[in-house]
Structure formats: C-alpha cells, structure tokens
PDB file of C-alpha atoms in Angstrom:
ATOM      1  CA  MET L  23     -95.903  31.143 -17.382  1.00 46.00           C
ATOM      2  CA  SER L  24     -92.706  31.105 -15.510  1.00 46.00           C
ATOM      3  CA  GLU L  25     -90.732  28.010 -14.910  1.00 47.00           C
ATOM      4  CA  ASN L  26     -89.852  27.003 -11.337  1.00 49.00           C
ATOM      5  CA  ARG L  27     -86.231  26.213 -11.447  1.00 49.00           C
ATOM      6  CA  ASN L  28     -84.230  25.033  -8.430  1.00 50.00           C
ATOM      7  CA  TYR L  29     -80.762  26.407  -8.730  1.00 45.00           C
ATOM      8  CA  ARG L  30     -77.874  24.801  -6.782  1.00 50.00           C
ATOM      9  CA  GLU L  31     -74.334  25.966  -6.564  1.00 49.00           C
ATOM     10  CA  PRO L  32     -71.975  23.317  -7.950  1.00 48.00           C
ATOM     11  CA  GLU L  33     -70.202  21.364  -5.193  1.00 50.00           C
ATOM     12  CA  GLU L  34     -66.483  21.600  -4.879  1.00 47.00           C
ATOM     13  CA  ASP L  35     -64.635  18.571  -6.038  1.00 47.00           C
ATOM     14  CA  SER L  36     -63.395  16.785  -2.915  1.00 44.00           C
ATOM     15  CA  ALA L  37     -60.066  15.869  -4.492  1.00 43.00           C
ATOM     16  CA  ASP L  38     -59.402  19.469  -5.430  1.00 44.00           C
ATOM     17  CA  ARG L  39     -60.331  20.618  -1.937  1.00 44.00           C
ATOM     18  CA  SER L  40     -58.083  18.200  -0.138  1.00 41.00           C
ATOM     19  CA  THR L  41     -55.206  19.031  -2.422  1.00 41.00           C
ATOM     20  CA  GLU L  42     -55.644  22.717  -1.826  1.00 40.00           C
ATOM     21  CA  GLU L  43     -55.894  22.246   1.914  1.00 42.00           C
ATOM     22  CA  SER L  44     -52.869  20.043   1.989  1.00 43.00           C
ATOM     23  CA  GLY L  45     -50.906  22.572   0.058  1.00 45.00           C
ATOM     24  CA  SER L  46     -51.766  25.370   2.417  1.00 43.00           C
ATOM     25  CA  GLU L  47     -51.857  23.589   5.775  1.00 50.00           C
ATOM     26  CA  GLY L  48     -51.406  19.777   5.509  1.00 55.00           C
ATOM     27  CA  TRP L  49     -47.714  19.564   4.531  1.00 56.00           C
ATOM     28  CA  GLN L  50     -45.163  20.667   7.061  1.00 59.00           C
ATOM     29  CA  ILE L  51     -41.651  21.576   5.891  1.00 55.00           C
ATOM     30  CA  PRO L  52     -39.225  19.747   8.205  1.00 59.00           C
ATOM     31  CA  LYS L  53     -36.845  21.892  10.128  1.00 58.00           C
ATOM     32  CA  LYS L  54     -33.144  21.108   9.797  1.00 60.00           C
ATOM     33  CA  GLU L  55     -32.010  19.236  12.901  1.00 65.00           C
ATOM     34  CA  ARG L  56     -29.064  20.614  14.756  1.00 73.00           C
ATOM     35  CA  ILE L  57     -26.117  18.210  15.058  1.00 77.00           C
ATOM     36  CA  ASN L  58     -25.037  17.425  18.586  1.00 83.00           C
ATOM     37  CA  TRP L  59     -21.276  17.409  18.072  1.00 84.00           C
ATOM     38  CA  LYS L  60     -20.516  16.210  21.591  1.00 82.00           C
ATOM     39  CA  LYS L  61     -22.761  13.183  21.170  1.00 82.00           C
ATOM     40  CA  GLU L  62     -21.355  12.483  17.694  1.00 83.00           C
ATOM     41  CA  LEU L  63     -17.772  12.670  19.001  1.00 86.00           C
ATOM     42  CA  TRP L  64     -18.588  10.376  21.910  1.00 84.00           C
ATOM     43  CA  GLU L  65     -20.039   7.765  19.530  1.00 84.00           C
ATOM     44  CA  TRP L  66     -16.847   7.822  17.433  1.00 86.00           C
ATOM     45  CA  ILE L  67     -14.679   7.505  20.554  1.00 86.00           C
ATOM     46  CA  LYS L  68     -16.667   4.438  21.643  1.00 79.00           C
ATOM     47  CA  ILE L  69     -16.220   2.831  18.218  1.00 86.00           C
ATOM     48  CA  ILE L  70     -12.463   3.492  18.166  1.00 87.00           C
ATOM     49  CA  VAL L  71     -11.929   2.256  21.731  1.00 82.00           C
ATOM     50  CA  SER L  72     -13.987  -0.887  21.076  1.00 80.00           C
ATOM     51  CA  ALA L  73     -11.979  -1.650  17.928  1.00 78.00           C
ATOM     52  CA  ALA L  74      -8.701  -1.150  19.819  1.00 79.00           C
ATOM     53  CA  VAL L  75      -9.794  -3.484  22.629  1.00 75.00           C
ATOM     54  CA  ILE L  76     -10.886  -6.161  20.157  1.00 72.00           C
ATOM     55  CA  ALA L  77      -7.566  -5.893  18.289  1.00 70.00           C
ATOM     56  CA  LEU L  78      -5.637  -6.145  21.575  1.00 71.00           C
ATOM     57  CA  VAL L  79      -7.545  -9.236  22.662  1.00 65.00           C
ATOM     58  CA  LEU L  80      -7.103 -10.890  19.264  1.00 66.00           C
ATOM     59  CA  ASN L  81      -3.349 -10.221  19.145  1.00 69.00           C
ATOM     60  CA  THR L  82      -2.797 -11.251  22.755  1.00 69.00           C
ATOM     61  CA  PHE L  83      -4.916 -14.387  23.020  1.00 68.00           C
ATOM     62  CA  ILE L  84      -6.078 -15.519  19.575  1.00 84.00           C
ATOM     63  CA  ILE L  85      -3.683 -14.702  16.738  1.00 88.00           C
ATOM     64  CA  ALA L  86       0.022 -13.992  16.303  1.00 92.00           C
ATOM     65  CA  ASN L  87       1.059 -11.608  13.567  1.00 90.00           C
ATOM     66  CA  SER L  88       4.639 -12.086  12.363  1.00 91.00           C
ATOM     67  CA  LYS L  89       6.902 -10.723   9.632  1.00 93.00           C
ATOM     68  CA  VAL L  90       9.550 -13.144   8.312  1.00 95.00           C
ATOM     69  CA  PRO L  91      12.676 -11.046   7.637  1.00 95.00           C
ATOM     70  CA  SER L  92      14.886 -13.740   6.115  1.00 95.00           C
ATOM     71  CA  GLY L  93      14.764 -16.419   3.434  1.00 96.00           C
ATOM     72  CA  SER L  94      15.187 -19.343   5.837  1.00 97.00           C
ATOM     73  CA  MET L  95      11.692 -20.693   5.062  1.00 97.00           C
ATOM     74  CA  GLU L  96      11.699 -20.180   1.286  1.00 97.00           C
ATOM     75  CA  ASN L  97       9.942 -21.200  -0.859  1.00 95.00           C
ATOM     76  CA  THR L  98       7.144 -21.878   1.625  1.00 97.00           C
ATOM     77  CA  ILE L  99       7.401 -18.414   3.180  1.00 97.00           C
ATOM     78  CA  MET L 100       9.283 -15.746   1.269  1.00 97.00           C
ATOM     79  CA  THR L 101      11.452 -12.953   2.662  1.00 96.00           C
ATOM     80  CA  ASN L 102       9.331 -10.151   4.203  1.00 96.00           C
ATOM     81  CA  ASP L 103       6.123 -12.163   4.012  1.00 97.00           C
ATOM     82  CA  ARG L 104       3.654 -11.455   6.794  1.00 96.00           C
ATOM     83  CA  VAL L 105       1.940 -14.457   8.337  1.00 97.00           C
ATOM     84  CA  ILE L 106      -0.830 -15.143  10.828  1.00 95.00           C
ATOM     85  CA  GLY L 107      -0.583 -17.853  13.466  1.00 96.00           C
ATOM     86  CA  PHE L 108      -3.337 -19.260  15.669  1.00 96.00           C
ATOM     87  CA  ARG L 109      -2.384 -19.137  19.357  1.00 96.00           C
ATOM     88  CA  LEU L 110      -4.983 -21.699  20.433  1.00 95.00           C
ATOM     89  CA  SER L 111      -3.822 -24.472  18.087  1.00 95.00           C
ATOM     90  CA  TYR L 112      -1.910 -26.314  20.808  1.00 96.00           C
ATOM     91  CA  LEU L 113      -4.162 -25.549  23.739  1.00 91.00           C
ATOM     92  CA  PHE L 114      -5.712 -29.024  23.553  1.00 91.00           C
ATOM     93  CA  ALA L 115      -3.387 -30.671  21.019  1.00 94.00           C
ATOM     94  CA  GLU L 116       0.295 -31.362  20.482  1.00 97.00           C
ATOM     95  CA  PRO L 117       2.429 -29.919  17.674  1.00 98.00           C
ATOM     96  CA  GLU L 118       2.763 -32.350  14.789  1.00 98.00           C
ATOM     97  CA  ARG L 119       5.701 -33.076  12.557  1.00 98.00           C
ATOM     98  CA  GLY L 120       5.581 -30.745   9.587  1.00 98.00           C
ATOM     99  CA  ASP L 121       3.764 -27.919  11.400  1.00 98.00           C
ATOM    100  CA  ILE L 122       5.162 -24.440  10.822  1.00 98.00           C
ATOM    101  CA  VAL L 123       5.236 -22.568  14.111  1.00 98.00           C
ATOM    102  CA  ILE L 124       6.080 -19.206  15.652  1.00 97.00           C
ATOM    103  CA  PHE L 125       8.180 -19.583  18.817  1.00 98.00           C
ATOM    104  CA  HIS L 126      10.594 -17.842  21.146  1.00 98.00           C
ATOM    105  CA  TYR L 127      14.149 -18.279  19.848  1.00 98.00           C
ATOM    106  CA  PRO L 128      15.842 -20.404  22.552  1.00 98.00           C
ATOM    107  CA  ASP L 129      19.085 -18.364  22.547  1.00 98.00           C
ATOM    108  CA  ASP L 130      17.228 -15.053  22.943  1.00 97.00           C
ATOM    109  CA  GLU L 131      13.585 -15.411  23.926  1.00 96.00           C
ATOM    110  CA  LYS L 132      12.773 -11.795  23.105  1.00 96.00           C
ATOM    111  CA  ILE L 133      13.098 -12.767  19.430  1.00 96.00           C
ATOM    112  CA  TYR L 134      10.456 -14.767  17.551  1.00 96.00           C
ATOM    113  CA  PHE L 135      11.422 -17.375  14.967  1.00 97.00           C
ATOM    114  CA  VAL L 136       9.353 -19.198  12.344  1.00 97.00           C
ATOM    115  CA  LYS L 137      10.462 -22.757  11.511  1.00 98.00           C
ATOM    116  CA  ARG L 138       9.074 -26.217  10.761  1.00 98.00           C
ATOM    117  CA  VAL L 139       8.689 -28.937  13.376  1.00 98.00           C
ATOM    118  CA  ILE L 140      10.914 -31.897  12.422  1.00 98.00           C
ATOM    119  CA  GLY L 141      11.652 -33.761  15.647  1.00 98.00           C
ATOM    120  CA  LEU L 142       8.980 -34.588  18.245  1.00 98.00           C
ATOM    121  CA  PRO L 143       9.551 -35.326  21.955  1.00 98.00           C
ATOM    122  CA  GLY L 144      11.593 -38.549  22.329  1.00 98.00           C
ATOM    123  CA  ASP L 145      12.644 -38.640  18.654  1.00 98.00           C
ATOM    124  CA  THR L 146      16.156 -39.351  17.444  1.00 98.00           C
ATOM    125  CA  VAL L 147      17.075 -37.165  14.485  1.00 98.00           C
ATOM    126  CA  ASP L 148      20.063 -38.107  12.321  1.00 98.00           C
ATOM    127  CA  ILE L 149      21.302 -35.802   9.589  1.00 98.00           C
ATOM    128  CA  HIS L 150      23.816 -37.154   7.096  1.00 96.00           C
ATOM    129  CA  ASP L 151      24.387 -37.331   3.351  1.00 95.00           C
ATOM    130  CA  GLY L 152      22.070 -34.366   2.886  1.00 95.00           C
ATOM    131  CA  HIS L 153      19.016 -36.077   4.405  1.00 97.00           C
ATOM    132  CA  VAL L 154      17.106 -36.306   7.678  1.00 98.00           C
ATOM    133  CA  TYR L 155      16.485 -39.713   9.256  1.00 98.00           C
ATOM    134  CA  LEU L 156      14.124 -40.302  12.167  1.00 98.00           C
ATOM    135  CA  ASN L 157      14.371 -42.874  14.937  1.00 98.00           C
ATOM    136  CA  GLY L 158      16.973 -45.069  13.271  1.00 97.00           C
ATOM    137  CA  SER L 159      15.093 -45.432   9.982  1.00 97.00           C
ATOM    138  CA  ASP L 160      17.100 -46.248   6.845  1.00 96.00           C
ATOM    139  CA  VAL L 161      14.598 -44.253   4.771  1.00 98.00           C
ATOM    140  CA  PRO L 162      15.063 -40.467   4.804  1.00 97.00           C
ATOM    141  CA  LEU L 163      12.230 -38.209   5.853  1.00 98.00           C
ATOM    142  CA  LYS L 164      10.185 -37.168   2.832  1.00 96.00           C
ATOM    143  CA  GLU L 165      10.483 -33.387   2.589  1.00 96.00           C
ATOM    144  CA  ASP L 166       8.797 -32.032  -0.524  1.00 95.00           C
ATOM    145  CA  TYR L 167       8.767 -28.568   1.007  1.00 96.00           C
ATOM    146  CA  ILE L 168      12.530 -27.886   1.096  1.00 96.00           C
ATOM    147  CA  ARG L 169      13.804 -25.378  -1.439  1.00 95.00           C
ATOM    148  CA  GLU L 170      16.768 -27.446  -2.625  1.00 95.00           C
ATOM    149  CA  PRO L 171      18.681 -30.569  -1.574  1.00 94.00           C
ATOM    150  CA  MET L 172      20.754 -30.163   1.555  1.00 95.00           C
ATOM    151  CA  ILE L 173      24.483 -29.729   1.150  1.00 94.00           C
ATOM    152  CA  PRO L 174      26.007 -32.814   2.836  1.00 93.00           C
ATOM    153  CA  GLU L 175      27.622 -32.078   6.185  1.00 89.00           C
ATOM    154  CA  GLU L 176      29.314 -34.103   8.883  1.00 94.00           C
ATOM    155  CA  PRO L 177      26.871 -36.685  10.288  1.00 96.00           C
ATOM    156  CA  VAL L 178      25.142 -35.467  13.449  1.00 97.00           C
ATOM    157  CA  ARG L 179      22.560 -36.954  15.813  1.00 98.00           C
ATOM    158  CA  TYR L 180      20.008 -35.161  17.976  1.00 98.00           C
ATOM    159  CA  GLU L 181      17.970 -36.737  20.758  1.00 98.00           C
ATOM    160  CA  VAL L 182      14.907 -34.638  21.405  1.00 98.00           C
ATOM    161  CA  PRO L 183      14.039 -34.320  25.124  1.00 98.00           C
ATOM    162  CA  GLU L 184      10.525 -34.789  26.437  1.00 97.00           C
ATOM    163  CA  ASP L 185       8.257 -31.760  26.004  1.00 97.00           C
ATOM    164  CA  CYS L 186      10.672 -30.319  23.407  1.00 98.00           C
ATOM    165  CA  TYR L 187      10.810 -29.993  19.624  1.00 98.00           C
ATOM    166  CA  PHE L 188      13.530 -29.901  16.975  1.00 98.00           C
ATOM    167  CA  MET L 189      13.080 -27.157  14.342  1.00 98.00           C
ATOM    168  CA  LEU L 190      14.546 -26.731  10.860  1.00 98.00           C
ATOM    169  CA  GLY L 191      14.008 -24.203   8.083  1.00 98.00           C
ATOM    170  CA  ASP L 192      12.728 -25.156   4.626  1.00 98.00           C
ATOM    171  CA  ASN L 193      15.606 -23.342   2.931  1.00 98.00           C
ATOM    172  CA  ARG L 194      17.914 -25.778   4.651  1.00 96.00           C
ATOM    173  CA  ASN L 195      21.224 -24.504   3.235  1.00 96.00           C
ATOM    174  CA  TYR L 196      20.541 -20.908   4.355  1.00 96.00           C
ATOM    175  CA  SER L 197      18.676 -21.401   7.602  1.00 97.00           C
ATOM    176  CA  LYS L 198      19.837 -20.523  11.090  1.00 96.00           C
ATOM    177  CA  ASP L 199      17.941 -23.330  12.757  1.00 97.00           C
ATOM    178  CA  ALA L 200      18.360 -25.900  15.544  1.00 98.00           C
ATOM    179  CA  ARG L 201      21.573 -27.257  13.997  1.00 97.00           C
ATOM    180  CA  PHE L 202      23.362 -24.018  14.902  1.00 97.00           C
ATOM    181  CA  TRP L 203      21.711 -22.902  18.147  1.00 98.00           C
ATOM    182  CA  GLU L 204      23.414 -23.029  21.503  1.00 98.00           C
ATOM    183  CA  ASN L 205      20.098 -24.233  23.000  1.00 98.00           C
ATOM    184  CA  THR L 206      19.064 -26.795  20.421  1.00 98.00           C
ATOM    185  CA  TYR L 207      15.486 -27.594  21.370  1.00 98.00           C
ATOM    186  CA  VAL L 208      12.280 -25.588  21.739  1.00 98.00           C
ATOM    187  CA  LYS L 209      10.068 -26.299  24.729  1.00 98.00           C
ATOM    188  CA  LYS L 210       6.362 -26.603  24.031  1.00 97.00           C
ATOM    189  CA  GLU L 211       5.592 -23.690  26.353  1.00 97.00           C
ATOM    190  CA  LYS L 212       7.763 -21.475  24.122  1.00 98.00           C
ATOM    191  CA  ILE L 213       5.722 -22.225  21.016  1.00 98.00           C
ATOM    192  CA  VAL L 214       3.475 -19.224  20.436  1.00 97.00           C
ATOM    193  CA  ALA L 215       1.267 -20.250  17.513  1.00 97.00           C
ATOM    194  CA  LYS L 216       0.792 -22.485  14.511  1.00 98.00           C
ATOM    195  CA  VAL L 217       1.166 -20.576  11.233  1.00 97.00           C
ATOM    196  CA  LEU L 218      -2.011 -20.816   9.161  1.00 96.00           C
ATOM    197  CA  PHE L 219      -1.767 -18.381   6.269  1.00 95.00           C
ATOM    198  CA  ARG L 220       0.097 -15.533   4.630  1.00 96.00           C
ATOM    199  CA  TYR L 221      -1.731 -12.217   4.298  1.00 95.00           C
ATOM    200  CA  TYR L 222       0.981 -10.068   2.683  1.00 95.00           C
ATOM    201  CA  PRO L 223       2.001  -9.565  -0.084  1.00 94.00           C
ATOM    202  CA  GLY L 224      -0.686 -12.043  -1.128  1.00 91.00           C
ATOM    203  CA  LEU L 225      -3.260 -14.098   0.731  1.00 93.00           C
ATOM    204  CA  GLY L 226      -2.502 -17.813   0.828  1.00 94.00           C
ATOM    205  CA  ARG L 227      -2.607 -20.858   3.056  1.00 93.00           C
ATOM    206  CA  ILE L 228       0.670 -22.047   4.577  1.00 94.00           C
ATOM    207  CA  LYS L 229       1.397 -25.765   4.866  1.00 88.00           C
TER     208      LYS L 229
END
C-alpha cells in the first residue's frame, strides 16, 4: 500500500527575497554631482558684495569707528584704543553734559577729535584754581572721570554760544582741547557720534 503524499516546494522567505532583490536592483549608487564653478563663484561674489554694502551703510549712517591716537582722554580711553560711536544718538536728542563724542576738530574739520562735553549751549564755564565752575556756581563741577587734578592756570571764562558745545579731555593736563583751540566751540552739526564702547584692545562700555 503506497502512501499518497502531497509534496510542495518550500516557499522562499519574503524577507530574504526582498533583501536579495534590493541588493541587485533596489539600491542605486548615487553619481557624483559635477560642481558648477561659475554658479559657485557668483554666489560668493553676491555674499562679498552684500557684506561690503552693509558695512558701507553702517559706517556711513549708523556707526562711527575711531582710533584715539593720544592720551588726552586717559584713563577713560587709553592711547590707541579703538572706539565705536552711534551716529543716530543726537538725531532726536541733544548732547548732554558728560557725553563723550566724536566730532570735527573746529580748527581743521578734516580731523576727528574725541572729547567730553562740558559746556552746553548758553552755559558760562569758568576755569580757575584747577576746577571747572558752571553758570556762576561756587561749587566746582564734579568730575570723577579726570585722570588727575588740573594744574592751576590763569582764571578764564567761556560763554558757550547757542547750538554750540565746549569740550575738554579727561586727561586735563595733557589735552589739546577747547582751551587751546583758535575756534573754541563745536557746533552741534559738527558732532558725528556719541561714543558707546571700546572694542580694541578689549571690549568695554565707555561712560
């Protein structure tokens, strides 16, 4: 008696099949893309030109970058410090006493100076006995920022015209400031920017 046996071929495992198929046909090896050097160069040119335009706009209308070559503002600003001023500070406001500003030197407007605002429009400034007195006051102006006491000089009085400012350096004994200029006062329109901070050799706020 013979047995009736139904014989079936074993089915392929689906996971094995898909793996095999993927290995032979499913995975495509990416071809190396060719670099378009003209396009790449054009993109770099656009970046460089954009950066140059932004820098030009900032330096012309927003900030003033200045190097202080002398010690006339020590110890607030040291020799060869680089400072940044904000050009828009006085667009809708007036300079205040104590502000440090960048301005056109009245005796040669091609040169920029950095000094501190001491006298405001209409002020009377008296300097005697090594101190500054404002508007007839018997009490000297408090100046914690000066490097050392002023060497007493002959008494002198300054009457600041309207729309003008009287500037002095913080290193009062070694500063070529309004006391020695032929054109003593700085017109508001000649003030370029208010100094905000030092960025070289170290970053720091200026006040």
